[in-house]
Coordinates of C-alpha atoms in Angstrom, one line a residue:
Chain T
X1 CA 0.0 0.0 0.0
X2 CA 1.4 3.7 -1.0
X3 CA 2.1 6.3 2.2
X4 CA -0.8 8.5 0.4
X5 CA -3.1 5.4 0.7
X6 CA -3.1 5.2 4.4
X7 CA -2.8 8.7 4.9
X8 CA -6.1 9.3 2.6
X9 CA -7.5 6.4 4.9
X10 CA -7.3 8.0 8.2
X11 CA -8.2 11.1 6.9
X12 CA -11.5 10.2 5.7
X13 CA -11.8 8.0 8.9
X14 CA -11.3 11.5 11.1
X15 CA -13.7 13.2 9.5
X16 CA -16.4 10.8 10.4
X17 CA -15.2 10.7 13.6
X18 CA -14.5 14.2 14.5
X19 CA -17.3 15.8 11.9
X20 CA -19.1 17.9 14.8
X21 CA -15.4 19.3 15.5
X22 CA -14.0 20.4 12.5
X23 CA -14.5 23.9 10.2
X24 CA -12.3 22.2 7.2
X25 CA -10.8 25.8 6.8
X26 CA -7.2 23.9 7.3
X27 CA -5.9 27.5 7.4
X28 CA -2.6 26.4 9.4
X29 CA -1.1 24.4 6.5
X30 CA 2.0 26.1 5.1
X31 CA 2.7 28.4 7.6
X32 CA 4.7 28.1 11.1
X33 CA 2.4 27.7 14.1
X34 CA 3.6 28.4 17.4
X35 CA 2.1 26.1 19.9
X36 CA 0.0 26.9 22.2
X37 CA 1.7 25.5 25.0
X38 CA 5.2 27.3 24.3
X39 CA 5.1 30.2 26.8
X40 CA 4.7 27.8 30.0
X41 CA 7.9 25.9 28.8
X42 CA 10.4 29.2 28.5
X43 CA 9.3 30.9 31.2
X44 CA 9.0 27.6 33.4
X45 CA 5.2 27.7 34.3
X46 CA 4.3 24.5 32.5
X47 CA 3.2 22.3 35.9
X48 CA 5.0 19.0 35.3
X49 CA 4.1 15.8 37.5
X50 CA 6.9 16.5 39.7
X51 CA 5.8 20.5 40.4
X52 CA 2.6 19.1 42.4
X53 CA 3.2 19.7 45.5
X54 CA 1.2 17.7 47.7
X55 CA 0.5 18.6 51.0
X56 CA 1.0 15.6 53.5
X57 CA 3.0 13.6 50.4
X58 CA 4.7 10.6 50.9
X59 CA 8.1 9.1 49.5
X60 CA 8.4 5.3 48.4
X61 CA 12.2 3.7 48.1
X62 CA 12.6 -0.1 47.3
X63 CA 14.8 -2.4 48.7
X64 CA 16.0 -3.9 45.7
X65 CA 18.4 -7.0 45.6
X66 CA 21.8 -6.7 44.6
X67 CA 21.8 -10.4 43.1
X68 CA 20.7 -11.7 39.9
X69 CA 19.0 -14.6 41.5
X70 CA 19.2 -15.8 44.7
X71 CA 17.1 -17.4 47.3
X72 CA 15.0 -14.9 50.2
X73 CA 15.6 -16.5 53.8
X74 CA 14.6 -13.8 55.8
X75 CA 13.4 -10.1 55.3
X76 CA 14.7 -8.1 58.4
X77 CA 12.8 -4.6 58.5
X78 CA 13.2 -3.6 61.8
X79 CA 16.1 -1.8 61.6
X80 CA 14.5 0.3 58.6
X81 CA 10.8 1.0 60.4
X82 CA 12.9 2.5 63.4
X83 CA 14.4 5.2 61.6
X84 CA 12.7 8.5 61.7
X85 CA 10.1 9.6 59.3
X86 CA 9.3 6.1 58.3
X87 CA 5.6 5.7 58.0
X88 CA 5.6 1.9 56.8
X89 CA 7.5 -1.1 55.2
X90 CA 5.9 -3.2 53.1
X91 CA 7.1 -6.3 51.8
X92 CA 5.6 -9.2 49.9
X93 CA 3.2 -10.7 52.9
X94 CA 1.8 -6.8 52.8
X95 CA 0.3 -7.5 49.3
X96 CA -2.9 -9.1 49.4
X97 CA -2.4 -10.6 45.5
X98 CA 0.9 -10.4 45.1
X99 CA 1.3 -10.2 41.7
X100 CA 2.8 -7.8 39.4
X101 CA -1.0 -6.4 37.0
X102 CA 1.8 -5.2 34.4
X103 CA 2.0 -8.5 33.1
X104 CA -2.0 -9.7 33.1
X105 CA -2.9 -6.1 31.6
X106 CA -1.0 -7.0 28.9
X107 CA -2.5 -10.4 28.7
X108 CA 0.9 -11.6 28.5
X109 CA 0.0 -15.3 29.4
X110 CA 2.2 -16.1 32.2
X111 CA 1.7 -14.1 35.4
X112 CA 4.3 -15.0 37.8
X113 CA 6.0 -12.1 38.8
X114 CA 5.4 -10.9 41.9
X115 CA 5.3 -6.7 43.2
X116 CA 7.5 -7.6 45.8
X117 CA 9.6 -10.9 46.1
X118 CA 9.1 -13.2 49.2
X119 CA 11.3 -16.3 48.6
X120 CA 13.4 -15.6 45.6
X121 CA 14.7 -13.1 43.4
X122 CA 15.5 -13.5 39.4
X123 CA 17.0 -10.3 38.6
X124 CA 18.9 -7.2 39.9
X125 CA 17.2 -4.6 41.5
X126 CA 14.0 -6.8 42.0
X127 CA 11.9 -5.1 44.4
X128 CA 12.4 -6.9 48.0
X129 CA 10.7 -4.5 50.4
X130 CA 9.2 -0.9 50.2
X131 CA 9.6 1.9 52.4
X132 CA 7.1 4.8 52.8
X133 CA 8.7 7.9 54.5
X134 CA 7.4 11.3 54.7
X135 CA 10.8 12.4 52.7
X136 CA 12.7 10.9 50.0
X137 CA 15.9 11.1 52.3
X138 CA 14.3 9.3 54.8
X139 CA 12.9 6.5 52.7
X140 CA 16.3 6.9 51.1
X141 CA 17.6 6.1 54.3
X142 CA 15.3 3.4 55.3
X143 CA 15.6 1.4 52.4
X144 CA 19.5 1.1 52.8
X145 CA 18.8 -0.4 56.4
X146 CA 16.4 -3.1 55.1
X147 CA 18.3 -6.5 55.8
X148 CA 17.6 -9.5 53.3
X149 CA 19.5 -13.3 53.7
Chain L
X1 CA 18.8 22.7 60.0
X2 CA 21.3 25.4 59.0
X3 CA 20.4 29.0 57.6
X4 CA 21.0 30.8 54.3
X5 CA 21.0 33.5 52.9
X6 CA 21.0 34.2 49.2
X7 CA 20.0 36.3 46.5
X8 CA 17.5 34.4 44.3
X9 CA 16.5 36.4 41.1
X10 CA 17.4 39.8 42.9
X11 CA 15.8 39.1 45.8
X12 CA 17.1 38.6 49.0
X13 CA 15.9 35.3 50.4
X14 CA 16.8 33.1 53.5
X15 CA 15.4 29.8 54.4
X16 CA 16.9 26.7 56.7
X17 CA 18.6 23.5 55.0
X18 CA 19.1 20.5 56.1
X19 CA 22.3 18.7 56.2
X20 CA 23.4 17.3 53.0
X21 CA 20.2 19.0 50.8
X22 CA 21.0 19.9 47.9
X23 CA 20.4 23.6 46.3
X24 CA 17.5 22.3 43.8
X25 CA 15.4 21.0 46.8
X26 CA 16.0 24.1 48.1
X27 CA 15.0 26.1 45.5
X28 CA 11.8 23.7 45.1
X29 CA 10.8 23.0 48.4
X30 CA 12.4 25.1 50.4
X31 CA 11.8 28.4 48.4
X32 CA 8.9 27.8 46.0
X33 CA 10.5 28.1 42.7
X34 CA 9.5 25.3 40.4
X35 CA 11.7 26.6 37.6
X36 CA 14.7 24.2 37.9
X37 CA 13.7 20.4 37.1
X38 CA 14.4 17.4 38.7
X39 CA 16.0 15.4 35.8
X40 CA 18.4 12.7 37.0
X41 CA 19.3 14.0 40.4
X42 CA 23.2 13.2 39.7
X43 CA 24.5 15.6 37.3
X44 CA 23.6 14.0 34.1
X45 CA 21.2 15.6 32.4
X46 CA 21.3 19.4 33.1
X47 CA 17.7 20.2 33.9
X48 CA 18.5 21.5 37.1
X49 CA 21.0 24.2 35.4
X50 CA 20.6 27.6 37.3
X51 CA 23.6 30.5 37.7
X52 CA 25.4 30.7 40.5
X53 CA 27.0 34.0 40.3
X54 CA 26.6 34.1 37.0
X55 CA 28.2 30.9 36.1
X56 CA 25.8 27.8 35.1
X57 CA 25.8 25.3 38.2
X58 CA 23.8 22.1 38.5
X59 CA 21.8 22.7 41.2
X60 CA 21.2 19.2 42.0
X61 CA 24.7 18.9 43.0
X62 CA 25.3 21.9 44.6
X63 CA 24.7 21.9 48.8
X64 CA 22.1 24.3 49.3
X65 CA 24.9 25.7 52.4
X66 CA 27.0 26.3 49.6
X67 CA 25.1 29.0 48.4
X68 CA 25.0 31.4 51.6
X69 CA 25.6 34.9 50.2
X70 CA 25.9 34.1 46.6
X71 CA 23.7 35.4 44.3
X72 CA 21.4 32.2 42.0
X73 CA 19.1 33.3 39.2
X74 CA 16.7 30.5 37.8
X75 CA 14.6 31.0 35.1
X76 CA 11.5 32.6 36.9
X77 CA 14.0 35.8 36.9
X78 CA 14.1 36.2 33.3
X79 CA 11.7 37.7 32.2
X80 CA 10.1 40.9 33.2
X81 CA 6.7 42.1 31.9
X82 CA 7.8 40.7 27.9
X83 CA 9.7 37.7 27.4
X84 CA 13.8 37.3 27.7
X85 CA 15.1 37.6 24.3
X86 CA 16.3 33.7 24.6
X87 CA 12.6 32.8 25.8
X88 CA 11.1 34.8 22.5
X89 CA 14.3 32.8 20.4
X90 CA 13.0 29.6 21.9
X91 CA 9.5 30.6 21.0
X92 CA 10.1 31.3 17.2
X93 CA 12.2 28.7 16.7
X94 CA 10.2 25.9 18.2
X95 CA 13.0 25.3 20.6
X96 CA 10.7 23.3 23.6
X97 CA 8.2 19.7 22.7
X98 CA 7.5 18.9 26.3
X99 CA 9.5 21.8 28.1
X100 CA 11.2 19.7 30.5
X101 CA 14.9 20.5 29.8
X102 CA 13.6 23.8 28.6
X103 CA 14.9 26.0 32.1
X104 CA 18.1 24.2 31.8
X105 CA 18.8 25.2 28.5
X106 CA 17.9 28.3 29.1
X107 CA 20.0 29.3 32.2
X108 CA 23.0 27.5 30.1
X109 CA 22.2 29.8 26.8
X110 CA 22.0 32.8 29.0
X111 CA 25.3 32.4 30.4
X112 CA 27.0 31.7 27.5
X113 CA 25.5 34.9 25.9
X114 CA 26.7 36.8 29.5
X115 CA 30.3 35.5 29.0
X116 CA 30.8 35.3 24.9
X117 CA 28.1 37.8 23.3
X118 CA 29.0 36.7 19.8
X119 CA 29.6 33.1 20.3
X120 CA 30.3 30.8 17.1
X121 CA 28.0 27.5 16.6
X122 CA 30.7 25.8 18.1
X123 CA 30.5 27.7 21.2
X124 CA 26.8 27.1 21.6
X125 CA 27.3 23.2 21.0
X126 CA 30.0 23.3 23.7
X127 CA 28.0 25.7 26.0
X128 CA 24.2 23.3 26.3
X129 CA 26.6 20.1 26.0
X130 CA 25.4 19.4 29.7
X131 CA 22.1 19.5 29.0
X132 CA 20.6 16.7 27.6
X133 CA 17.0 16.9 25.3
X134 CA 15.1 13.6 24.7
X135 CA 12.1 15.3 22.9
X136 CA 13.9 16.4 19.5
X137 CA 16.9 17.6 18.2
X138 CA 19.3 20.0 19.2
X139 CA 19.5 21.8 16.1
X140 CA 16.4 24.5 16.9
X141 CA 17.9 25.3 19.7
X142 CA 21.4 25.6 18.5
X143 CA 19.6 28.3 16.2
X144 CA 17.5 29.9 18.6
X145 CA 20.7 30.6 20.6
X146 CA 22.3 32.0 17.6
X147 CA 19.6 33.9 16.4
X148 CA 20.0 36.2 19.5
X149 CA 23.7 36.2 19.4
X150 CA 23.6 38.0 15.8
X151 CA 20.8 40.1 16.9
X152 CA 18.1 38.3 13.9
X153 CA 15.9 36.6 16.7
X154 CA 12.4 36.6 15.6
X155 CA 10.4 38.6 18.8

């Protein structure tokens, strides 16, 4: 099929679609357009994700292992749940499924990895436990005192 | 906690730190300004870029205590009641998709310009080579930053 084949195609398909929407006076073709977005990005308005500022927000860090696979013994998080601004660590027992929805959303047939790992891990930087501080420092912090055999 | 002082955008601020923050979180957090962007937190990417007496500075590097006295401009300072030249530049030439990296750029472009006026293409490429853009290309911004060095920028 030619480019200008599919590109006639989805034209004719939007204009079904979007009929109510459009005025057809296509009066931006051939000339530069500014968008309409561009003066929040140079003068630093545009609110990103990270520009939220939440009040009461809370910071998640992982425990992650540092083995490519290797069997979990035993998950030690006292250490990590006494240091200050900790609000909780959660680790695999915490999740009621504990199963990772990436892989069913994607209907990707076999489902077996889990959010956070209780007896094994099968990669580096799998997730082992997760801290929730009120600061990333602290949940930083935390995480680095979470102790996994 | 330990106080500063500084001079953000010609304004005299002051604000506590905590040991080890760095100046970006104090500039976010700590002082408001929302200008400066959280990229990679490690001095990789550039989005954090504000001027520390004039010369470009990662601010995501930079211990906020570090900056007691000095004198940082982001790019909330830069414009007054019409655009920075740079900012119109950026405009015209399509130099921002998302607008992410767009205040690091910026600060970087502006201190080139404050140092080297008339700066070859070479220059410029030298001068944003800390800042990294995942959007596009560098090439409209390369020309935007030209475009006011040789006084043709389209306002």
């Amino acid at each position: 099929m030619s480019a200008d084949g599919i590109s006639t195609g989805m034209i004719e398909f939007r204009k079904e679609r979007f009929a109510d929407e459009r005025d057809d006076t296509l009066n931006e073709i051939g000339k530069p357009t500014r968008r309409q977005d561009i003066l929040g990005h140079v003068t630093g308005r545009s609110p990103f994700y990270d520009d939220h500022l939440f009040h009461g927000l809370l910071h998640m860090r992982c425990a992650r292992s540092p083995h490519h696979a290797a069997r979990i013994r035993r998950i030690d998080t006292t250490e990590a749940e006494l240091n200050p601004g900790v609000v909780r660590v959660l680790t695999g027992r915490d999740v009621p499924l504990n199963l990772n929805t990436l892989l069913s959303l994607l209907d990707f047939g076999i489902d077996d990895e889990p959010v956070l790992s209780t007896d094994r891990v099968r990669y580096r930087g799998e997730p082992v436990a997760a801290v929730i501080a009120e600061s990333e420092a602290a949940a930083r912090e935390a995480a680095a005192k979470v102790r996994v055999e | 906690m330990k106080p500063v002082a500084l001079t953000l955008n010609g304004s005299f601020r002051a604000a506590f730190t905590a040991p080890g923050q760095n100046l970006l979180d104090l500039l976010r957090r700590g002082l408001g300004d929302l200008t400066p962007k959280y990229g990679c937190g490690q001095g990789g990417c550039g989005a954090c870029t504000v001027l520390v007496d004039g010369e470009p500075h990662l601010a995501c590097l930079v211990l906020a205590e570090a900056v007691d006295g000095r004198n940082v401009e982001t790019v909330a300072g830069m414009s007054g009641p019409t655009p920075h030249p740079l900012q119109e530049a950026f405009m015209a030439h399509f130099a921002a998709q998302c607008g992410y990296c767009t205040p690091g750029f910026l600060m970087a472009a502006k201190a080139l310009l404050a140092r080297n006026p008339r700066p070859t293409r070479e220059d410029v490429v030298e001068a944003i080579s800390g800042n990294l853009r995942r959007c596009t290309g560098y090439e409209p911004i390369i020309e935007a930053i030209l475009s006011v060095a040789h006084g043709s920028a389209r306002a």
